[in-house]
């Protein structure tokens, strides 16, 4: 309990302190500097202990990794029709290409046609219109098909390896191709063409497991259990008109095979 000083005693005490050299009143109570130091030490130690406990705690479990190919296989397996497949692809969220594209480019032409063309990836025009091969390369493709009596309006079905335009028209990456491959395989299975035209290196990589279109072109092979003709891409023909001769030969081989089906 504090005892109150009377005025005279307090005055005498003050005078005595001034005598001793005290010239400033800082606080009305004494401060125990030893206790302050001790409290600061204890606080610092408690903080250290807290940090040590946090460091020793087990790291939170990593986010579960999504297997995009397995997800695509599951979604493709569940699609029983071309419409259902298109819807499943539209709902698929595990391919980065989707983020940068305007539209899902699914198909054009006649479902169930004897000839199915598999191109590489949509470009700017295809992304805008939501249909494969509608730009310059597509116009050349239409002329090539017309030269052997085919058209997308009547006798050809067309799709691509990936349904979304890659940014800056870069090639689709191997992992993007692998992710979308289950959808392409199901697309072919549902469209049931008699033969495939595998157009360009990306398509050869996806369906034949190899690149090197200038070596592969012109020789019938098998893809997805049906005859497949690898052909150079019409975009390549636009840059290299001299290659049109070989492309013409390949088109004639397709025409001959088609005729052999009906004869
Ligand atoms: N090139 C392709 O391979 N596909 C298209 O749809 C357009 C250009």
mmCIF file of N, CA and C and ligand atoms in Angstrom, residues 105 118-123 126 131-135 137-138 158-160 199 203 233 235, ligand 1:
data_model
loop_
_atom_site.group_PDB
_atom_site.id
_atom_site.type_symbol
_atom_site.label_atom_id
_atom_site.label_comp_id
_atom_site.label_asym_id
_atom_site.label_seq_id
_atom_site.Cartn_x
_atom_site.Cartn_y
_atom_site.Cartn_z
ATOM 1 N N UNK A 105 -13.112 -25.751 -81.871
ATOM 2 C CA UNK A 105 -13.265 -26.097 -83.290
ATOM 3 C C UNK A 105 -13.392 -27.612 -83.361
ATOM 4 N N UNK A 118 -7.759 -35.457 -90.826
ATOM 5 C CA UNK A 118 -7.336 -34.982 -89.512
ATOM 6 C C UNK A 118 -6.223 -33.952 -89.710
ATOM 7 N N UNK A 119 -6.575 -32.693 -89.479
ATOM 8 C CA UNK A 119 -5.586 -31.617 -89.568
ATOM 9 C C UNK A 119 -4.876 -31.435 -88.239
ATOM 10 N N UNK A 120 -4.199 -30.311 -88.096
ATOM 11 C CA UNK A 120 -3.335 -30.137 -86.925
ATOM 12 C C UNK A 120 -4.036 -29.352 -85.805
ATOM 13 N N UNK A 121 -4.221 -28.057 -86.048
ATOM 14 C CA UNK A 121 -4.810 -27.196 -85.010
ATOM 15 C C UNK A 121 -5.459 -26.003 -85.691
ATOM 16 N N UNK A 122 -6.501 -25.459 -85.086
ATOM 17 C CA UNK A 122 -7.128 -24.272 -85.679
ATOM 18 C C UNK A 122 -6.163 -23.092 -85.707
ATOM 19 N N UNK A 123 -6.317 -22.260 -86.725
ATOM 20 C CA UNK A 123 -5.595 -20.991 -86.768
ATOM 21 C C UNK A 123 -6.564 -19.864 -86.417
ATOM 22 N N UNK A 126 -10.078 -20.096 -88.156
ATOM 23 C CA UNK A 126 -10.850 -21.225 -87.628
ATOM 24 C C UNK A 126 -11.365 -20.906 -86.225
ATOM 25 N N UNK A 131 -14.806 -23.399 -87.075
ATOM 26 C CA UNK A 131 -14.793 -24.526 -88.031
ATOM 27 C C UNK A 131 -13.368 -24.778 -88.515
ATOM 28 N N UNK A 132 -13.031 -26.049 -88.757
ATOM 29 C CA UNK A 132 -11.666 -26.319 -89.217
ATOM 30 C C UNK A 132 -11.458 -25.921 -90.683
ATOM 31 N N UNK A 133 -10.237 -25.580 -91.013
ATOM 32 C CA UNK A 133 -9.808 -25.326 -92.395
ATOM 33 C C UNK A 133 -10.718 -24.340 -93.146
ATOM 34 N N UNK A 134 -10.838 -23.136 -92.593
ATOM 35 C CA UNK A 134 -11.608 -22.120 -93.304
ATOM 36 C C UNK A 134 -10.729 -20.954 -93.771
ATOM 37 N N UNK A 135 -9.446 -20.965 -93.373
ATOM 38 C CA UNK A 135 -8.530 -19.911 -93.817
ATOM 39 C C UNK A 135 -7.949 -20.254 -95.189
ATOM 40 N N UNK A 137 -5.279 -22.009 -96.026
ATOM 41 C CA UNK A 137 -4.950 -23.432 -96.196
ATOM 42 C C UNK A 137 -6.229 -24.227 -96.460
ATOM 43 N N UNK A 138 -7.313 -23.830 -95.788
ATOM 44 C CA UNK A 138 -8.591 -24.523 -95.970
ATOM 45 C C UNK A 138 -9.146 -24.336 -97.376
ATOM 46 N N UNK A 158 -14.141 -33.507 -91.461
ATOM 47 C CA UNK A 158 -12.851 -32.881 -91.113
ATOM 48 C C UNK A 158 -12.786 -32.550 -89.623
ATOM 49 N N UNK A 159 -11.629 -32.849 -89.039
ATOM 50 C CA UNK A 159 -11.371 -32.391 -87.667
ATOM 51 C C UNK A 159 -9.889 -32.074 -87.526
ATOM 52 N N UNK A 160 -9.456 -31.760 -86.319
ATOM 53 C CA UNK A 160 -8.055 -31.466 -86.031
ATOM 54 C C UNK A 160 -7.583 -32.269 -84.833
ATOM 55 N N UNK A 199 -3.093 -35.218 -92.062
ATOM 56 C CA UNK A 199 -2.519 -34.058 -92.732
ATOM 57 C C UNK A 199 -1.491 -33.329 -91.881
ATOM 58 N N UNK A 203 -0.340 -34.203 -86.983
ATOM 59 C CA UNK A 203 -1.321 -35.293 -87.088
ATOM 60 C C UNK A 203 -0.608 -36.643 -87.161
ATOM 61 N N UNK A 233 0.685 -30.925 -95.409
ATOM 62 C CA UNK A 233 -0.366 -29.985 -95.019
ATOM 63 C C UNK A 233 -0.549 -28.932 -96.115
ATOM 64 N N UNK A 235 -1.013 -25.876 -95.818
ATOM 65 C CA UNK A 235 -0.248 -24.659 -95.477
ATOM 66 C C UNK A 235 1.183 -24.798 -96.012
HETATM 67 N N1 LIG B 1 -4.577 -25.944 -90.238
HETATM 68 C C1 LIG B 1 -5.028 -27.058 -89.651
HETATM 69 O O1 LIG B 1 -4.310 -28.028 -89.502
HETATM 70 N N2 LIG B 1 -6.293 -27.079 -89.262
HETATM 71 C C2 LIG B 1 -7.113 -26.062 -89.415
HETATM 72 O O2 LIG B 1 -8.254 -26.160 -89.010
HETATM 73 C C3 LIG B 1 -6.615 -24.902 -90.026
HETATM 74 C C4 LIG B 1 -5.350 -24.861 -90.434
#
